[in-house]
PDB file of C-alpha atoms in Angstrom:
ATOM      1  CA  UNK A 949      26.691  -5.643 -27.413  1.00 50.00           C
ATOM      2  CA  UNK A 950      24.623  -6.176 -24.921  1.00 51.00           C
ATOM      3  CA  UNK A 951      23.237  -3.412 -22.824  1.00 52.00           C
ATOM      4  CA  UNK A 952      22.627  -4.338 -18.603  1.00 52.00           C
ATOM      5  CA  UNK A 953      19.047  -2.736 -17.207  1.00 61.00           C
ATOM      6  CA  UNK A 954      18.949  -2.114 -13.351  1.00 74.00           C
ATOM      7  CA  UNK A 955      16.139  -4.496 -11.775  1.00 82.00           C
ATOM      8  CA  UNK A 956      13.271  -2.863 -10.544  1.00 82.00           C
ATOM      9  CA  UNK A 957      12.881  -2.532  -6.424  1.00 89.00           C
ATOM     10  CA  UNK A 958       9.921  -2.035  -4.343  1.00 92.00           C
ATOM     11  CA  UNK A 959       9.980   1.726  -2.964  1.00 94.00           C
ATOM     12  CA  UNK A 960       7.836   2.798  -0.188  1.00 95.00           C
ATOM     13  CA  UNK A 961       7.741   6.110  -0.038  1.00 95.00           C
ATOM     14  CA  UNK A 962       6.543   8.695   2.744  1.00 95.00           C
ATOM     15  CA  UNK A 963       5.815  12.083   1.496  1.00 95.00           C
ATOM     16  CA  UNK A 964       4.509  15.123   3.794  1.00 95.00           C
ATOM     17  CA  UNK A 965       3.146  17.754   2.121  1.00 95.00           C
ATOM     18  CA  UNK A 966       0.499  20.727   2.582  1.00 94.00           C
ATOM     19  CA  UNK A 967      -3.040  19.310   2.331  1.00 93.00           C
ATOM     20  CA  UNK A 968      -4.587  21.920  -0.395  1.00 91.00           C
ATOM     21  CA  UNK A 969      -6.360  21.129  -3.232  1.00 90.00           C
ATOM     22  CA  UNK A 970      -4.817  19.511  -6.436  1.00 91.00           C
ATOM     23  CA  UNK A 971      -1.550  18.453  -4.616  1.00 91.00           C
ATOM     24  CA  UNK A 972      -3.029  15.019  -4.974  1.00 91.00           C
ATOM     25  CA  UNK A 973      -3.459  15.771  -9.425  1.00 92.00           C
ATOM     26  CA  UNK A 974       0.159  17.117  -9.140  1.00 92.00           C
ATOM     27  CA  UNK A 975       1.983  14.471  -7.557  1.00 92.00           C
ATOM     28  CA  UNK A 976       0.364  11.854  -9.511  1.00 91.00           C
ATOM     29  CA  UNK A 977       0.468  13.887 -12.676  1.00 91.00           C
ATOM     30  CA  UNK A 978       4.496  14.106 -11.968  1.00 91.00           C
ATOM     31  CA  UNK A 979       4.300  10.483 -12.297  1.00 91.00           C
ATOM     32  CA  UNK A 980       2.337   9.831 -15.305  1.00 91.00           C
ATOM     33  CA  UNK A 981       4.058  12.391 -16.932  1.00 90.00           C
ATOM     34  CA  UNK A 982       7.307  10.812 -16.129  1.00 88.00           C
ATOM     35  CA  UNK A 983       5.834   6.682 -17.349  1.00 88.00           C
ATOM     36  CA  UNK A 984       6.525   5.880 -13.664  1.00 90.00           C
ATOM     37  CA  UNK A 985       3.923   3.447 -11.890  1.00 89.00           C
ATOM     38  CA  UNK A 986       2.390   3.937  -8.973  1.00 93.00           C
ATOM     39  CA  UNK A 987       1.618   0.591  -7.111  1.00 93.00           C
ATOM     40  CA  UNK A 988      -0.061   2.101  -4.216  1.00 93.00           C
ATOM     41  CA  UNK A 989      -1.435   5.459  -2.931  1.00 93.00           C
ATOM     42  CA  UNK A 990      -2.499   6.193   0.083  1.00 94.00           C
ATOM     43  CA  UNK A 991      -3.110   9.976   1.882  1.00 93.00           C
ATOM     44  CA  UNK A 992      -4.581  10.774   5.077  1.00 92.00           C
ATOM     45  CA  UNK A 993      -4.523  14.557   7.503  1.00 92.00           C
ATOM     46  CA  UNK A 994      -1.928  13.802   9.996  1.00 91.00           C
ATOM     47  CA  UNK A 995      -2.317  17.003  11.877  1.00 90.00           C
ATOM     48  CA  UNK A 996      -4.626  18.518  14.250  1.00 91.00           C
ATOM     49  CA  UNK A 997      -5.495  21.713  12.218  1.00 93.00           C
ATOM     50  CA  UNK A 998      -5.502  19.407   9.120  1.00 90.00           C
ATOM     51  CA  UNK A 999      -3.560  21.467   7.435  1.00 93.00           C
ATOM     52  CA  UNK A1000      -0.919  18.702   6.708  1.00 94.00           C
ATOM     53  CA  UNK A1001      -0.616  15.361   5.097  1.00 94.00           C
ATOM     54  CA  UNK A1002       1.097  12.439   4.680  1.00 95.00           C
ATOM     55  CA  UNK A1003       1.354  10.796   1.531  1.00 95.00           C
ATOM     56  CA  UNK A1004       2.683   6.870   1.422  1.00 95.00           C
ATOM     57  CA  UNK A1005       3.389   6.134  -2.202  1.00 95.00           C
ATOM     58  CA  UNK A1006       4.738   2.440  -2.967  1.00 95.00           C
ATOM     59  CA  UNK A1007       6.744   2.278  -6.339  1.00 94.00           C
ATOM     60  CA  UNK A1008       8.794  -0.075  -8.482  1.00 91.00           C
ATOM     61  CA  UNK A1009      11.592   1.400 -10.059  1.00 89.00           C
ATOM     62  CA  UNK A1010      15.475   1.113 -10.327  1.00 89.00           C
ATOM     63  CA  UNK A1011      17.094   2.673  -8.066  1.00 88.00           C
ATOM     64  CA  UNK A1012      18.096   5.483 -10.484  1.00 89.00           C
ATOM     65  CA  UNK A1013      14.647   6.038 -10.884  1.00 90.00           C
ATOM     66  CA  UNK A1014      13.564   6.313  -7.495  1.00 92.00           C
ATOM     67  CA  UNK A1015      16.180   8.510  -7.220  1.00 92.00           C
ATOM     68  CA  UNK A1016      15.308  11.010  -9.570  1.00 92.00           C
ATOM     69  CA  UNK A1017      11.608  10.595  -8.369  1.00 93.00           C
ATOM     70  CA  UNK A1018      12.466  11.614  -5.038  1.00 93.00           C
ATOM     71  CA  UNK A1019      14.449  14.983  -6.138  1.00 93.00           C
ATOM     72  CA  UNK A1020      11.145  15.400  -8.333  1.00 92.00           C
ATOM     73  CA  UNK A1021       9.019  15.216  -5.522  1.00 93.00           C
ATOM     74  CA  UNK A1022      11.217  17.004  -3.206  1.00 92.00           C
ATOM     75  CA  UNK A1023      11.108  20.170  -5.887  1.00 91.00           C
ATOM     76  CA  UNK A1024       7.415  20.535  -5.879  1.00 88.00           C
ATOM     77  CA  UNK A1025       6.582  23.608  -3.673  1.00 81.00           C
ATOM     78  CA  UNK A1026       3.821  22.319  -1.181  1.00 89.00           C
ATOM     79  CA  UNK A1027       6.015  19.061  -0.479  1.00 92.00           C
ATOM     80  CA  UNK A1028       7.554  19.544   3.015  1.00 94.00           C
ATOM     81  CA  UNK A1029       9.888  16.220   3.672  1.00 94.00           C
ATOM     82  CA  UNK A1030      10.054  13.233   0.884  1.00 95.00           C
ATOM     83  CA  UNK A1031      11.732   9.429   2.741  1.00 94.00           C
ATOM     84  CA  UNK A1032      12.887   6.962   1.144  1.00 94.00           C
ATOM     85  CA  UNK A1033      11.168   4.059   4.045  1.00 94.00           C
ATOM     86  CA  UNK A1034      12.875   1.324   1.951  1.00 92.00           C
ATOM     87  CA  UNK A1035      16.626   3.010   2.260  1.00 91.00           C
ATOM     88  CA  UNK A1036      16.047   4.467   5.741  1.00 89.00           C
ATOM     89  CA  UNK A1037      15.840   0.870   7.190  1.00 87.00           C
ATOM     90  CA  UNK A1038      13.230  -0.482   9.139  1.00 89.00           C
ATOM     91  CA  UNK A1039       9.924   0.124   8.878  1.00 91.00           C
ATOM     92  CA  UNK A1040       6.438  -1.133   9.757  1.00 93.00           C
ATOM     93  CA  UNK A1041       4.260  -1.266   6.724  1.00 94.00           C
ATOM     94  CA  UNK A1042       0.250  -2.479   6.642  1.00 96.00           C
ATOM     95  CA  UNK A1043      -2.887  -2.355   4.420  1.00 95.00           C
ATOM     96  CA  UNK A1044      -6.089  -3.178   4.871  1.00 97.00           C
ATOM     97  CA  UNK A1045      -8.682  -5.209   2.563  1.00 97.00           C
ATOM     98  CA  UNK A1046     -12.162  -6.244   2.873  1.00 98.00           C
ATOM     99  CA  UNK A1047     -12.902  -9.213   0.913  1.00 98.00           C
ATOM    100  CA  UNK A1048     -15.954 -10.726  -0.239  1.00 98.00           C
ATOM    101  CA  UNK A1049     -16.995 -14.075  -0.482  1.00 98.00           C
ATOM    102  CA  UNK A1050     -19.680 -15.951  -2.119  1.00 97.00           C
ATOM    103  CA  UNK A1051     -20.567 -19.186  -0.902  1.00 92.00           C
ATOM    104  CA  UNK A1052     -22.442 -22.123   0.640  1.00 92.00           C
ATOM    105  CA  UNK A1053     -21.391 -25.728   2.463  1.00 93.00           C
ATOM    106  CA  UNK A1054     -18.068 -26.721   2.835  1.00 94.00           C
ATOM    107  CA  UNK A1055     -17.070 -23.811   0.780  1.00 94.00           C
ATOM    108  CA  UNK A1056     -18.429 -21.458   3.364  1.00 95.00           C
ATOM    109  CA  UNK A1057     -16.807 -23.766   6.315  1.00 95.00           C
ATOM    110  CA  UNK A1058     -13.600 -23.180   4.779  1.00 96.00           C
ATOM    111  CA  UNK A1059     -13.509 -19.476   4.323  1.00 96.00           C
ATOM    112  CA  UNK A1060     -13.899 -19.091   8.018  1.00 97.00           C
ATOM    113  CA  UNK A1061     -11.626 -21.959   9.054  1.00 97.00           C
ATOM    114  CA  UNK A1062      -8.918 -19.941   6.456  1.00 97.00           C
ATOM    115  CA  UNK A1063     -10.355 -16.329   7.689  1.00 97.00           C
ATOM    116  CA  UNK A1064      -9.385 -17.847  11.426  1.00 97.00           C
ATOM    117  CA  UNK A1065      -5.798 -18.619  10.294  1.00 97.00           C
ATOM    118  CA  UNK A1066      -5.145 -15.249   8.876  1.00 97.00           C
ATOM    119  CA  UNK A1067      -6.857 -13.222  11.486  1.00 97.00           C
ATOM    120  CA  UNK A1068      -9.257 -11.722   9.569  1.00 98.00           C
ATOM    121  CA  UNK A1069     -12.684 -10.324  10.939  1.00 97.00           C
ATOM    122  CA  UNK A1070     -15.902 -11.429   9.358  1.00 98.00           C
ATOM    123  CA  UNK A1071     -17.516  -7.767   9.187  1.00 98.00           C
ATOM    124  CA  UNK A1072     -20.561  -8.298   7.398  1.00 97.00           C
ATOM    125  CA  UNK A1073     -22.324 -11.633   7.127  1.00 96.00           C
ATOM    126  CA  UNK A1074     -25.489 -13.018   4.959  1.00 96.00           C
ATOM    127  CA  UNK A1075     -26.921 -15.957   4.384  1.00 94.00           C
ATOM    128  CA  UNK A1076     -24.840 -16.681   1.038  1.00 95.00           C
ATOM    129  CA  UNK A1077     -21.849 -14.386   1.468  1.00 96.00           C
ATOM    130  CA  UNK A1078     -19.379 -12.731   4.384  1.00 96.00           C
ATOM    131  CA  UNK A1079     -17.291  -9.697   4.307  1.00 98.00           C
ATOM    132  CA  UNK A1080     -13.385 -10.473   5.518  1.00 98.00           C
ATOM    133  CA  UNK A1081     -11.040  -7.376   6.920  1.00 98.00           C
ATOM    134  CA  UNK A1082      -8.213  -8.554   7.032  1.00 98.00           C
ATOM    135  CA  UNK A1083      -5.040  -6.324   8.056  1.00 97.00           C
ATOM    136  CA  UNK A1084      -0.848  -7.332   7.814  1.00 96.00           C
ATOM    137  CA  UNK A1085       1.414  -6.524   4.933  1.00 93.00           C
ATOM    138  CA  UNK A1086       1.002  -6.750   0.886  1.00 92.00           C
ATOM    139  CA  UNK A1087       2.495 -10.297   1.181  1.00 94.00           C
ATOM    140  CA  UNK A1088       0.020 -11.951   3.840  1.00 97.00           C
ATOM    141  CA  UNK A1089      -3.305 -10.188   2.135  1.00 96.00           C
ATOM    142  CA  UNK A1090      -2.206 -11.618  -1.612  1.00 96.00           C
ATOM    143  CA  UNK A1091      -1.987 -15.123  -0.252  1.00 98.00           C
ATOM    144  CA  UNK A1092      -4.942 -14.579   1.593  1.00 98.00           C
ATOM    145  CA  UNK A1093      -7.042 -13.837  -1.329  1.00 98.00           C
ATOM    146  CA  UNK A1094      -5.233 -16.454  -3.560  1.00 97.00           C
ATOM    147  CA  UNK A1095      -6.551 -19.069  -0.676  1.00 97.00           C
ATOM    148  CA  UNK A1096      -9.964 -17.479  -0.863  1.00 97.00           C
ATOM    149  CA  UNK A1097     -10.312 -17.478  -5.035  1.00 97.00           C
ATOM    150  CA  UNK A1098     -10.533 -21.135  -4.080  1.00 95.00           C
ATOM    151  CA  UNK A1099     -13.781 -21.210  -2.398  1.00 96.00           C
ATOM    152  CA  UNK A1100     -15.382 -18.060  -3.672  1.00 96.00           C
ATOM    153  CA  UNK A1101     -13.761 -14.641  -4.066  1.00 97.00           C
ATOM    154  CA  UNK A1102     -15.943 -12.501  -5.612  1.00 97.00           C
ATOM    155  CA  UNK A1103     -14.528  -8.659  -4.563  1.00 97.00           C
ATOM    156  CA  UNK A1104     -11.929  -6.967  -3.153  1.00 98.00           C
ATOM    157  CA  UNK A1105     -11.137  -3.409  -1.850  1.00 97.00           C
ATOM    158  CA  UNK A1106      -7.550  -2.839  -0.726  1.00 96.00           C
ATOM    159  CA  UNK A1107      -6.174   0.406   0.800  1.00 94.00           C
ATOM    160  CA  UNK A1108      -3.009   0.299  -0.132  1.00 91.00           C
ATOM    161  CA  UNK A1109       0.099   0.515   2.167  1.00 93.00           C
ATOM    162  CA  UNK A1110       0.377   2.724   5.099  1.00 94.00           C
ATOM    163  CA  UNK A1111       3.820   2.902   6.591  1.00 94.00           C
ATOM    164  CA  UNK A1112       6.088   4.525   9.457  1.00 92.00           C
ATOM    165  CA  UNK A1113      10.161   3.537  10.202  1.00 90.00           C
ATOM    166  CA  UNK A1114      11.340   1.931  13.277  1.00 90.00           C
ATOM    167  CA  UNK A1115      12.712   4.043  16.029  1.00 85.00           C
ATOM    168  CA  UNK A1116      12.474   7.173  17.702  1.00 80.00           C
ATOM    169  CA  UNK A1117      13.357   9.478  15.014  1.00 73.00           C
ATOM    170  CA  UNK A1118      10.301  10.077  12.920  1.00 73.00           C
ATOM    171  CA  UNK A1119      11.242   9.863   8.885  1.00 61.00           C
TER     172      UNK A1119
END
């Protein structure tokens, strides 16, 4: 007998919650605790007061899963609103990542000439190396760096996704 296993999905996640201390611990600790993964984190004060803020967590999971990680989330007390970006629809979704590059000759031609096609911004320059931000969704920055491993990727520092749905309604 052969037992069927749900495929996993790609989950973005927006969760508003009360920016105190250890919220950060809990939320992640409900996770580990759990054995579910946590592909990206990303939290930032979205208030004036600062007194809220909004987390944007992206997971792979089946949907079961993500299910049960969203009533999870939703029961933990300083968690004000937990969507579901992926099911609500529509929704604009970016990171960031500065990449660094090691390099001289032709090798250094090309990272700009491939920096140019991707819009990223040279942000720090030496003689031997530059420092690439370059902005757009998960998909754009891993191709980016797989073209840059080719003519000298030495670092990278991603943020991880930041995301808001479509529309006038906010999630």
């Amino acid at each position: 007998m052969q037992i069927k296993t749900e495929a996993a999905e790609r989950h973005t996640l927006s969760v508003v919650v009360d920016n105190e201390a250890g919220i950060l611990a809990r939320i992640a600790g409900m996770f580990s605790a759990r054995g579910y993964n946590i592909e990206s984190l990303t939290v930032a004060n979205v208030t004036e007061d600062e007194s809220v803020s909004r987390m944007t967590i992206v997971t792979s999971s089946p949907p079961h899963i993500v299910d049960q990680i969203i009533a999870q989330l939703d029961r933990l007390v300083p968690v004000h609103k937990v969507t579901d970006l992926t099911e609500l629809g529509p929704h604009v979704e970016r990171e960031l990542a500065l990449v660094k590059v090691v390099g001289s000759g032709d090798h250094r031609i090309e990272a700009l000439r491939l920096a140019e096609v991707y819009r990223a911004r040279v942000v720090d320059a030496t003689t031997s190396s530059f420092v690439f931000e370059v902005t757009g969704g998960a998909e754009k920055i891993n191709k980016f760096l797989e073209l840059m491993r080719e003519v000298g990727l030495v670092e990278v520092a991603r943020t991880g996704a930041a995301a808001i749905a479509r529309g006038r309604e906010a999630a």
